[in-house]
Tab-separated table of C-alpha atoms and ligand atoms in Angstrom:
chain	number	residue	atom	x	y	z
A	1	MET	CA	14.659	17.081	-1.214
A	2	GLU	CA	13.893	20.622	-0.082
A	3	GLN	CA	10.958	22.708	-1.270
A	4	THR	CA	13.384	25.275	-2.695
A	5	GLU	CA	15.079	22.622	-4.814
A	6	LEU	CA	11.744	21.380	-6.157
A	7	ASN	CA	10.843	24.977	-6.826
A	8	ALA	CA	13.940	25.412	-8.940
A	9	ILE	CA	13.337	22.194	-10.841
A	10	PHE	CA	9.735	23.169	-11.564
A	11	LYS	CA	10.923	26.502	-12.902
A	12	LYS	CA	13.582	24.879	-15.029
A	13	VAL	CA	11.344	22.173	-16.489
A	14	PHE	CA	8.143	24.161	-17.027
A	15	ASN	CA	9.447	27.705	-17.143
A	16	GLU	CA	6.814	28.776	-14.604
A	17	SER	CA	6.917	29.298	-10.870
A	18	ASP	CA	3.255	29.404	-9.968
A	19	TYR	CA	1.977	26.029	-8.868
A	20	ARG	CA	0.094	24.227	-6.124
A	21	THR	CA	1.474	21.311	-4.130
A	22	PHE	CA	-0.285	18.053	-3.380
A	23	PHE	CA	0.890	15.035	-1.410
A	24	ALA	CA	-0.100	11.397	-1.083
A	25	PRO	CA	1.548	9.029	1.396
A	26	GLY	CA	2.759	5.454	1.131
A	27	ARG	CA	1.420	2.853	3.516
A	28	ILE	CA	2.319	-0.042	5.729
A	29	ASN	CA	-0.110	-2.755	6.702
A	30	LEU	CA	-0.047	-3.600	10.404
A	31	ILE	CA	-1.919	-6.884	9.959
A	32	GLY	CA	-4.444	-8.442	7.555
A	33	GLU	CA	-2.357	-9.602	4.603
A	34	HIS	CA	-3.800	-11.128	1.444
A	35	THR	CA	-7.244	-10.706	2.920
A	36	ASP	CA	-8.493	-7.701	0.934
A	37	TYR	CA	-9.297	-9.588	-2.280
A	38	ASN	CA	-10.898	-12.310	-0.169
A	39	GLY	CA	-13.420	-9.877	1.271
A	40	GLY	CA	-11.724	-9.818	4.661
A	41	HIS	CA	-10.306	-7.107	6.919
A	42	VAL	CA	-7.052	-5.178	6.681
A	43	PHE	CA	-5.403	-2.806	9.153
A	44	PRO	CA	-3.064	-0.434	7.320
A	45	CYS	CA	-1.900	3.095	8.059
A	46	ALA	CA	-0.489	5.917	5.948
A	47	ILE	CA	3.152	6.856	6.514
A	48	THR	CA	4.880	10.185	6.053
A	49	PHE	CA	6.961	9.018	3.101
A	50	GLY	CA	5.080	9.684	-0.095
A	51	THR	CA	4.694	11.419	-3.428
A	52	TYR	CA	4.621	15.173	-3.991
A	53	ALA	CA	2.862	16.595	-7.039
A	54	LEU	CA	3.573	20.247	-7.942
A	55	ALA	CA	1.009	21.257	-10.518
A	56	ARG	CA	-0.480	24.071	-12.552
A	57	LYS	CA	-3.181	24.289	-15.177
A	58	ARG	CA	-2.197	25.018	-18.773
A	59	ASP	CA	-4.052	27.066	-21.392
A	60	ASP	CA	-4.031	24.211	-23.898
A	61	GLN	CA	-4.864	20.497	-23.866
A	62	LYS	CA	-1.358	19.208	-23.172
A	63	ILE	CA	-0.494	17.027	-20.209
A	64	ARG	CA	3.205	17.386	-19.375
A	65	LEU	CA	4.584	15.205	-16.602
A	66	TYR	CA	8.060	15.105	-15.112
A	67	SER	CA	9.423	12.967	-12.286
A	68	VAL	CA	12.502	13.854	-10.294
A	69	ASN	CA	12.818	10.097	-9.642
A	70	PHE	CA	13.016	9.285	-13.356
A	71	GLU	CA	14.934	12.277	-14.654
A	72	ASN	CA	16.354	10.217	-17.503
A	73	LEU	CA	12.857	9.868	-18.972
A	74	GLY	CA	12.460	13.637	-19.176
A	75	VAL	CA	9.092	15.307	-19.684
A	76	ILE	CA	6.432	12.852	-20.772
A	77	GLU	CA	3.856	14.616	-22.888
A	78	PHE	CA	0.468	13.618	-24.231
A	79	ASP	CA	-2.839	15.157	-25.111
A	80	LEU	CA	-5.981	15.282	-22.985
A	81	ASN	CA	-7.765	13.531	-25.857
A	82	HIS	CA	-5.261	10.671	-26.117
A	83	LEU	CA	-5.221	8.787	-22.886
A	84	ASP	CA	-4.350	5.222	-23.842
A	85	TYR	CA	-1.807	3.105	-21.995
A	86	GLU	CA	1.609	3.409	-23.606
A	87	LYS	CA	4.508	1.281	-22.517
A	88	SER	CA	7.084	3.960	-23.305
A	89	HIS	CA	5.277	6.331	-20.948
A	90	ASP	CA	6.469	4.115	-18.112
A	91	TRP	CA	5.639	5.605	-14.652
A	92	ALA	CA	3.468	8.299	-16.276
A	93	ASN	CA	0.834	5.662	-17.066
A	94	TYR	CA	-0.314	5.908	-13.431
A	95	PRO	CA	-1.293	9.601	-13.594
A	96	LYS	CA	-2.493	9.092	-17.161
A	97	GLY	CA	-4.840	6.310	-16.074
A	98	MET	CA	-6.180	8.508	-13.272
A	99	ILE	CA	-6.916	11.380	-15.672
A	100	ARG	CA	-8.611	9.012	-18.080
A	101	TYR	CA	-10.862	7.366	-15.503
A	102	PHE	CA	-11.715	10.722	-13.889
A	103	ILE	CA	-12.963	11.923	-17.272
A	104	GLU	CA	-14.791	8.656	-17.933
A	105	ALA	CA	-16.506	8.982	-14.553
A	106	GLY	CA	-17.829	12.379	-15.676
A	107	TYR	CA	-15.470	14.772	-13.887
A	108	GLU	CA	-14.718	17.805	-16.009
A	109	ILE	CA	-11.055	18.334	-16.774
A	110	ASP	CA	-11.100	21.183	-19.235
A	111	SER	CA	-7.428	21.950	-19.759
A	112	GLY	CA	-4.000	20.409	-19.725
A	113	VAL	CA	-1.603	20.482	-16.748
A	114	ASP	CA	2.105	20.660	-15.959
A	115	VAL	CA	3.021	18.355	-13.100
A	116	LEU	CA	6.290	17.662	-11.359
A	117	PHE	CA	6.348	14.511	-9.250
A	118	PHE	CA	8.802	13.712	-6.513
A	119	GLY	CA	8.598	10.599	-4.337
A	120	ASN	CA	10.609	9.641	-1.262
A	121	ILE	CA	9.162	6.175	-0.790
A	122	PRO	CA	12.040	3.703	-1.077
A	123	ASN	CA	11.925	2.192	-4.538
A	124	GLY	CA	10.250	-1.188	-5.075
A	125	ALA	CA	9.917	-1.711	-1.331
A	126	GLY	CA	6.248	-2.647	-1.309
A	127	LEU	CA	5.166	0.520	0.484
A	128	SER	CA	2.646	1.353	-2.252
A	129	SER	CA	4.456	3.937	-4.308
A	130	SER	CA	2.003	3.238	-7.136
A	131	ALA	CA	-1.113	3.889	-5.045
A	132	SER	CA	0.683	6.992	-3.779
A	133	ILE	CA	1.214	8.435	-7.262
A	134	GLU	CA	-2.374	7.538	-8.187
A	135	LEU	CA	-3.864	9.368	-5.226
A	136	ALA	CA	-1.442	12.297	-5.559
A	137	THR	CA	-2.831	12.677	-9.069
A	138	GLY	CA	-6.367	12.288	-7.727
A	139	VAL	CA	-6.130	15.116	-5.177
A	140	MET	CA	-4.272	17.236	-7.719
A	141	LEU	CA	-7.137	16.923	-10.216
A	142	GLU	CA	-9.686	17.495	-7.457
A	143	GLY	CA	-7.908	20.683	-6.373
A	144	LEU	CA	-6.986	22.224	-9.715
A	145	PHE	CA	-10.354	21.559	-11.368
A	146	HIS	CA	-12.542	22.153	-8.289
A	147	LEU	CA	-14.094	18.714	-8.535
A	148	ALA	CA	-16.643	17.517	-6.015
A	149	ILE	CA	-15.470	13.954	-5.688
A	150	ASP	CA	-16.151	11.617	-2.845
A	151	ARG	CA	-12.878	10.322	-1.426
A	152	ILE	CA	-13.943	6.680	-1.571
A	153	ASP	CA	-14.826	7.127	-5.245
A	154	MET	CA	-11.328	8.491	-5.812
A	155	VAL	CA	-9.888	5.456	-4.022
A	156	LYS	CA	-11.915	3.164	-6.286
A	157	ILE	CA	-10.683	4.986	-9.389
A	158	GLY	CA	-7.125	4.376	-8.149
A	159	GLN	CA	-7.797	0.660	-7.843
A	160	LYS	CA	-9.379	0.651	-11.300
A	161	VAL	CA	-6.214	2.197	-12.749
A	162	GLU	CA	-4.161	-0.547	-11.122
A	163	ASN	CA	-6.494	-3.358	-12.256
A	164	GLN	CA	-7.549	-2.230	-15.713
A	165	PHE	CA	-5.056	0.349	-16.944
A	166	ILE	CA	-1.828	-1.095	-15.535
A	167	GLY	CA	-3.058	-4.692	-15.317
A	168	VAL	CA	-2.205	-5.616	-11.717
A	169	ASN	CA	-5.033	-7.508	-10.083
A	170	SER	CA	-4.643	-5.953	-6.608
A	171	GLY	CA	-7.273	-5.385	-3.929
A	172	ILE	CA	-8.485	-2.087	-2.446
A	173	MET	CA	-6.185	-1.868	0.583
A	174	ASP	CA	-3.361	0.271	-0.793
A	175	GLN	CA	-5.462	2.990	-2.395
A	176	PHE	CA	-7.763	3.037	0.630
A	177	ALA	CA	-4.908	3.507	3.091
A	178	VAL	CA	-3.276	6.178	0.939
A	179	GLY	CA	-6.542	8.025	0.285
A	180	MET	CA	-8.147	7.693	3.725
A	181	GLY	CA	-5.174	7.661	6.098
A	182	LYS	CA	-5.271	9.767	9.255
A	183	LYS	CA	-2.368	11.003	11.342
A	184	ASP	CA	-1.568	8.715	14.281
A	185	ASN	CA	-4.318	6.262	13.312
A	186	GLY	CA	-4.604	2.861	11.725
A	187	ILE	CA	-7.652	2.026	9.625
A	188	LEU	CA	-9.530	-1.187	10.214
A	189	LEU	CA	-11.255	-1.753	6.886
A	190	ASP	CA	-13.788	-4.399	5.953
A	191	CYS	CA	-12.914	-4.895	2.293
A	192	GLU	CA	-16.275	-6.478	1.533
A	193	THR	CA	-18.476	-3.595	2.695
A	194	LEU	CA	-15.833	-0.831	2.822
A	195	LYS	CA	-17.001	-0.038	6.350
A	196	PHE	CA	-14.029	1.265	8.265
A	197	GLU	CA	-12.946	2.503	11.620
A	198	TYR	CA	-9.976	4.622	12.677
A	199	ALA	CA	-7.988	3.322	15.609
A	200	PRO	CA	-5.389	5.470	17.377
A	201	ILE	CA	-1.989	3.849	17.352
A	202	GLU	CA	-0.817	4.915	20.773
A	203	MET	CA	2.369	3.081	21.467
A	204	ASP	CA	4.092	5.577	23.722
A	205	ASN	CA	7.012	3.362	24.563
A	206	TYR	CA	7.247	1.644	21.208
A	207	ARG	CA	8.195	2.530	17.664
A	208	ILE	CA	7.223	0.807	14.451
A	209	VAL	CA	10.366	0.098	12.469
A	210	ILE	CA	10.229	-0.661	8.746
A	211	MET	CA	12.834	-3.234	7.737
A	212	ASN	CA	13.523	-3.100	4.015
A	213	THR	CA	15.079	-6.351	2.771
A	214	ASN	CA	16.275	-4.550	-0.365
A	215	LYS	CA	15.193	-7.689	-2.173
A	216	ARG	CA	13.325	-6.793	-5.322
A	217	ARG	CA	9.886	-8.307	-5.531
A	218	GLU	CA	10.594	-10.082	-8.784
A	219	LEU	CA	7.931	-12.741	-8.844
A	220	ALA	CA	5.481	-10.599	-6.967
A	221	ASP	CA	2.931	-10.008	-9.724
A	222	SER	CA	2.713	-13.548	-11.105
A	223	LYS	CA	2.732	-15.193	-7.670
A	224	TYR	CA	0.180	-12.659	-6.480
A	225	ASN	CA	-2.249	-13.645	-9.210
A	226	GLU	CA	-1.518	-17.319	-8.519
A	227	ARG	CA	-2.520	-16.890	-4.856
A	228	ARG	CA	-5.695	-15.119	-5.895
A	229	SER	CA	-6.774	-18.010	-8.084
A	230	GLU	CA	-5.850	-20.569	-5.417
A	231	CYS	CA	-8.212	-18.760	-3.047
A	232	GLU	CA	-10.923	-18.792	-5.700
A	233	LYS	CA	-10.517	-22.539	-6.080
A	234	ALA	CA	-10.923	-23.026	-2.345
A	235	LEU	CA	-13.989	-20.798	-2.364
A	236	HIS	CA	-15.650	-22.819	-5.125
A	237	VAL	CA	-15.207	-26.062	-3.226
A	238	LEU	CA	-16.512	-24.576	0.025
A	239	GLN	CA	-19.505	-22.978	-1.688
A	240	LYS	CA	-20.839	-26.458	-2.404
A	241	HIS	CA	-21.186	-26.965	1.333
A	242	ILE	CA	-21.865	-23.592	2.888
A	243	SER	CA	-23.450	-20.424	1.587
A	244	ILE	CA	-20.651	-17.814	1.388
A	245	ASP	CA	-19.617	-15.188	-1.166
A	246	ARG	CA	-16.007	-14.780	-0.090
A	247	LEU	CA	-13.515	-16.598	2.117
A	248	GLY	CA	-13.694	-13.569	4.375
A	249	ASN	CA	-17.265	-14.545	5.321
A	250	LEU	CA	-16.051	-17.651	7.162
A	251	THR	CA	-15.213	-17.858	10.840
A	252	PRO	CA	-12.254	-20.072	11.794
A	253	GLU	CA	-14.732	-22.517	13.374
A	254	GLN	CA	-16.716	-22.801	10.156
A	255	PHE	CA	-13.514	-23.256	8.216
A	256	ASP	CA	-12.372	-26.049	10.518
A	257	GLN	CA	-15.702	-27.755	10.083
A	258	TYR	CA	-15.541	-27.763	6.281
A	259	GLN	CA	-11.828	-27.712	5.530
A	260	ASP	CA	-11.598	-31.430	4.727
A	261	GLU	CA	-13.828	-30.849	1.730
A	262	ILE	CA	-10.809	-29.157	0.146
A	263	THR	CA	-8.833	-32.203	-0.915
A	264	ASP	CA	-5.718	-30.428	-2.207
A	265	PRO	CA	-3.639	-29.679	0.924
A	266	MET	CA	-1.974	-26.718	-0.750
A	267	ILE	CA	-5.292	-25.064	-1.588
A	268	ARG	CA	-6.517	-25.847	1.934
A	269	LYS	CA	-3.528	-24.031	3.452
A	270	ARG	CA	-4.140	-20.954	1.322
A	271	ALA	CA	-7.756	-20.774	2.441
A	272	LYS	CA	-6.788	-21.368	6.036
A	273	HIS	CA	-4.489	-18.356	5.930
A	274	ALA	CA	-7.186	-16.145	4.420
A	275	VAL	CA	-9.768	-17.112	7.061
A	276	TYR	CA	-7.495	-17.074	10.107
A	277	GLU	CA	-5.691	-13.899	9.056
A	278	ASN	CA	-9.007	-12.131	8.731
A	279	ASN	CA	-9.887	-13.217	12.248
A	280	ARG	CA	-6.497	-12.150	13.605
A	281	THR	CA	-7.005	-8.699	12.098
A	282	VAL	CA	-10.286	-8.129	13.921
A	283	GLU	CA	-8.699	-9.491	17.106
A	284	ALA	CA	-5.749	-7.131	16.658
A	285	LEU	CA	-8.020	-4.091	16.707
A	286	LYS	CA	-9.606	-5.375	19.903
A	287	ALA	CA	-6.212	-5.912	21.492
A	288	LEU	CA	-5.149	-2.401	20.543
A	289	LYS	CA	-8.325	-0.900	21.999
A	290	GLU	CA	-7.758	-2.791	25.240
A	291	ASN	CA	-4.195	-1.512	25.175
A	292	ASN	CA	-3.047	-5.122	25.203
A	293	LEU	CA	0.108	-4.588	23.164
A	294	ASN	CA	1.517	-8.024	23.961
A	295	LYS	CA	-1.521	-9.654	22.439
A	296	PHE	CA	-1.265	-7.336	19.435
A	297	GLY	CA	2.372	-8.338	18.943
A	298	GLU	CA	1.544	-12.022	19.260
A	299	LEU	CA	-1.070	-11.712	16.498
A	300	VAL	CA	1.470	-9.902	14.331
A	301	ASN	CA	3.912	-12.806	14.792
A	302	GLN	CA	1.248	-15.390	13.987
A	303	SER	CA	0.436	-13.474	10.841
A	304	HIS	CA	4.008	-13.848	9.622
A	305	ILE	CA	4.121	-17.554	10.446
A	306	SER	CA	0.915	-18.114	8.517
A	307	LEU	CA	2.207	-16.117	5.528
A	308	ARG	CA	5.415	-18.148	5.681
A	309	ASP	CA	4.016	-21.655	6.146
A	310	ASP	CA	0.476	-21.614	4.774
A	311	TYR	CA	0.343	-18.810	2.232
A	312	GLU	CA	4.020	-19.138	1.265
A	313	VAL	CA	4.687	-15.567	0.212
A	314	THR	CA	7.658	-14.666	2.415
A	315	GLY	CA	10.925	-16.075	1.072
A	316	LYS	CA	14.411	-16.251	2.527
A	317	GLU	CA	15.029	-12.527	2.888
A	318	LEU	CA	11.783	-11.661	4.678
A	319	ASP	CA	12.058	-14.716	6.923
A	320	THR	CA	15.655	-13.932	7.817
A	321	ILE	CA	14.894	-10.358	8.772
A	322	VAL	CA	11.705	-11.158	10.707
A	323	GLU	CA	13.256	-14.085	12.548
A	324	ALA	CA	16.231	-11.901	13.484
A	325	ALA	CA	13.780	-9.275	14.760
A	326	TRP	CA	11.936	-11.815	16.910
A	327	LYS	CA	15.180	-12.636	18.721
A	328	GLN	CA	15.841	-9.063	19.858
A	329	GLU	CA	14.901	-7.793	23.273
A	330	GLY	CA	12.055	-5.353	23.541
A	331	VAL	CA	10.299	-6.525	20.370
A	332	LEU	CA	6.533	-6.954	20.639
A	333	GLY	CA	6.100	-8.465	17.197
A	334	ALA	CA	7.371	-8.511	13.626
A	335	ARG	CA	6.010	-9.565	10.255
A	336	MET	CA	6.287	-8.983	6.543
A	337	THR	CA	4.028	-6.238	5.190
A	338	GLY	CA	2.423	-5.887	1.751
A	339	ALA	CA	2.369	-8.498	-0.997
A	340	GLY	CA	5.534	-10.323	0.115
A	341	PHE	CA	8.251	-12.075	-1.941
A	342	GLY	CA	10.674	-9.360	-0.849
A	343	GLY	CA	10.050	-5.741	0.023
A	344	CYS	CA	9.512	-4.719	3.632
A	345	ALA	CA	8.719	-6.122	7.040
A	346	ILE	CA	7.735	-4.210	10.172
A	347	ALA	CA	8.681	-4.636	13.813
A	348	ILE	CA	7.231	-3.066	16.948
A	349	VAL	CA	10.209	-2.183	19.087
A	350	GLU	CA	10.655	-0.639	22.513
A	351	LYS	CA	11.632	2.990	21.975
A	352	ASP	CA	14.909	2.862	23.880
A	353	ARG	CA	16.072	-0.256	22.114
A	354	VAL	CA	15.514	0.866	18.544
A	355	ASP	CA	19.178	1.699	17.883
A	356	SER	CA	20.539	-1.607	19.106
A	357	PHE	CA	17.676	-3.403	17.345
A	358	ILE	CA	18.682	-1.875	14.005
A	359	ASP	CA	22.352	-2.662	14.672
A	360	GLN	CA	21.747	-6.296	15.518
A	361	VAL	CA	19.143	-7.122	12.891
A	362	GLY	CA	21.177	-5.281	10.266
A	363	LYS	CA	24.269	-7.278	11.147
A	364	THR	CA	22.520	-10.661	11.088
A	365	TYR	CA	20.827	-9.843	7.798
A	366	GLN	CA	24.039	-8.755	6.123
A	367	GLU	CA	25.805	-11.918	7.329
A	368	LYS	CA	23.115	-14.301	6.161
A	369	ILE	CA	21.958	-12.606	2.955
A	370	GLY	CA	25.131	-10.920	1.799
A	371	TYR	CA	23.839	-7.400	1.289
A	372	PRO	CA	22.487	-4.801	3.711
A	373	ALA	CA	18.912	-4.115	4.772
A	374	ALA	CA	17.613	-0.591	5.376
A	375	PHE	CA	15.599	0.642	8.353
A	376	TYR	CA	13.174	3.545	8.808
A	377	ILE	CA	11.128	4.586	11.812
A	378	VAL	CA	7.457	5.027	11.014
A	379	THR	CA	5.510	8.187	11.545
A	380	VAL	CA	1.816	7.616	10.865
A	381	GLY	CA	0.589	10.462	8.690
A	382	ASP	CA	-2.481	11.772	6.872
A	383	GLY	CA	-3.954	10.553	3.624
A	384	ALA	CA	-3.685	12.376	0.299
A	385	LYS	CA	-4.252	16.160	0.394
A	386	GLU	CA	-3.192	19.570	-0.839
A	387	ILE	CA	-0.254	20.993	1.098
A	388	THR	CA	0.324	24.278	-0.713
A	389	THR	CA	1.505	26.667	1.986
A	390	GLY	CA	-0.680	29.681	2.554
A	391	ASN	CA	-3.143	28.382	0.025
A	392	MET	CA	-5.015	25.671	1.821
A	393	HIS	CA	-8.463	27.171	1.289
A	394	HIS	CA	-8.707	27.044	-2.485
B	401	GLA	C1	-0.564	-5.765	-2.355
B	401	GLA	C2	-1.907	-5.435	-2.987
B	401	GLA	C3	-2.981	-5.276	-1.911
B	401	GLA	C4	-2.989	-6.480	-0.960
B	401	GLA	C5	-1.582	-6.808	-0.483
B	401	GLA	C6	-1.530	-8.091	0.305
B	401	GLA	O1	-0.110	-4.696	-1.592
B	401	GLA	O2	-1.821	-4.247	-3.740
B	401	GLA	O3	-4.237	-5.095	-2.523
B	401	GLA	O4	-3.597	-7.594	-1.564
B	401	GLA	O5	-0.670	-6.931	-1.556
B	401	GLA	O6	-2.218	-7.950	1.500
């Protein structure tokens, strides 16, 4: 959608044409899956798909929100003094939760706002459209109300909205990637300490291709919580034998030494994934720094195998698309990305072979699954920020 179109919609919906524009990206995770809530490492990056928020302050206490993506729901309106979760407010609960927790954290929001949202992250694809709308709201509030808020605090408020306002028990990765992303860089984040490091993703001859299975992540939330509690069970057993706070504290060697204490083989596999995946993530950064892209790709492949066999969060669609990707020439590595159970996978593909890669993988997927996949080439972009043209120095 063009700026001029959004302009016209803003005018039509709010009868005003003076606004500022904010943007928050979506994310992919290169490696380090289901490690964040285990106190391990993740390695995500922000992408250039995301959520735009066009916003202006009002003279009263009304919050009026409109999404181009949910036109049928019209303007959702509530009062600055009534910020409870409401099912009928649907998508607008994300910005509502942000406003509420900003106020609760002591940030002064002294008037209502009109906001138009527009997102171009493919729907339900697991590219963090919810973290994107949360952080778009965060930078919008920061900008309009001149708030001095630390970016990591904003990220934490986003996670709090997800956990406590919406009720999804997710880790910190998505909000962190969306809030802290940097153009052309991945972020290696230690989810225990929140220490992080940017790492340039310089893959001159390669492109990262997102492969969207178009399979809705139906069981995602319940299975997600199930995996979390399986990891907690493993942790409790291991804590009787070794002093650790999180599975992410264990090295693979330590895990191997104590793994037999976990008598349930299913729980043991879950823990094994968490520990080994954490290690692979740290190794992946090293490989990237040494410009050892083959090693990086190998770790990416191992990550998928572990998510498939030990953590069991892939499913037929993700396995079909990733296994088809592995068979193509010029592919360094491929794996699912995000929570799993559908959604997207990524592949690192030689630049000149991207077209034939998409052709071939698309064909195989359609044949085996019965409906088409979608493909997008990744551009690694910045984290959430104001993008109002000619008005960047508010
Ligand atoms: C979802 C969650 C993240 C993370 C991933 C799995 O995206 O929101 O916190 O746990 O799944 O790595």
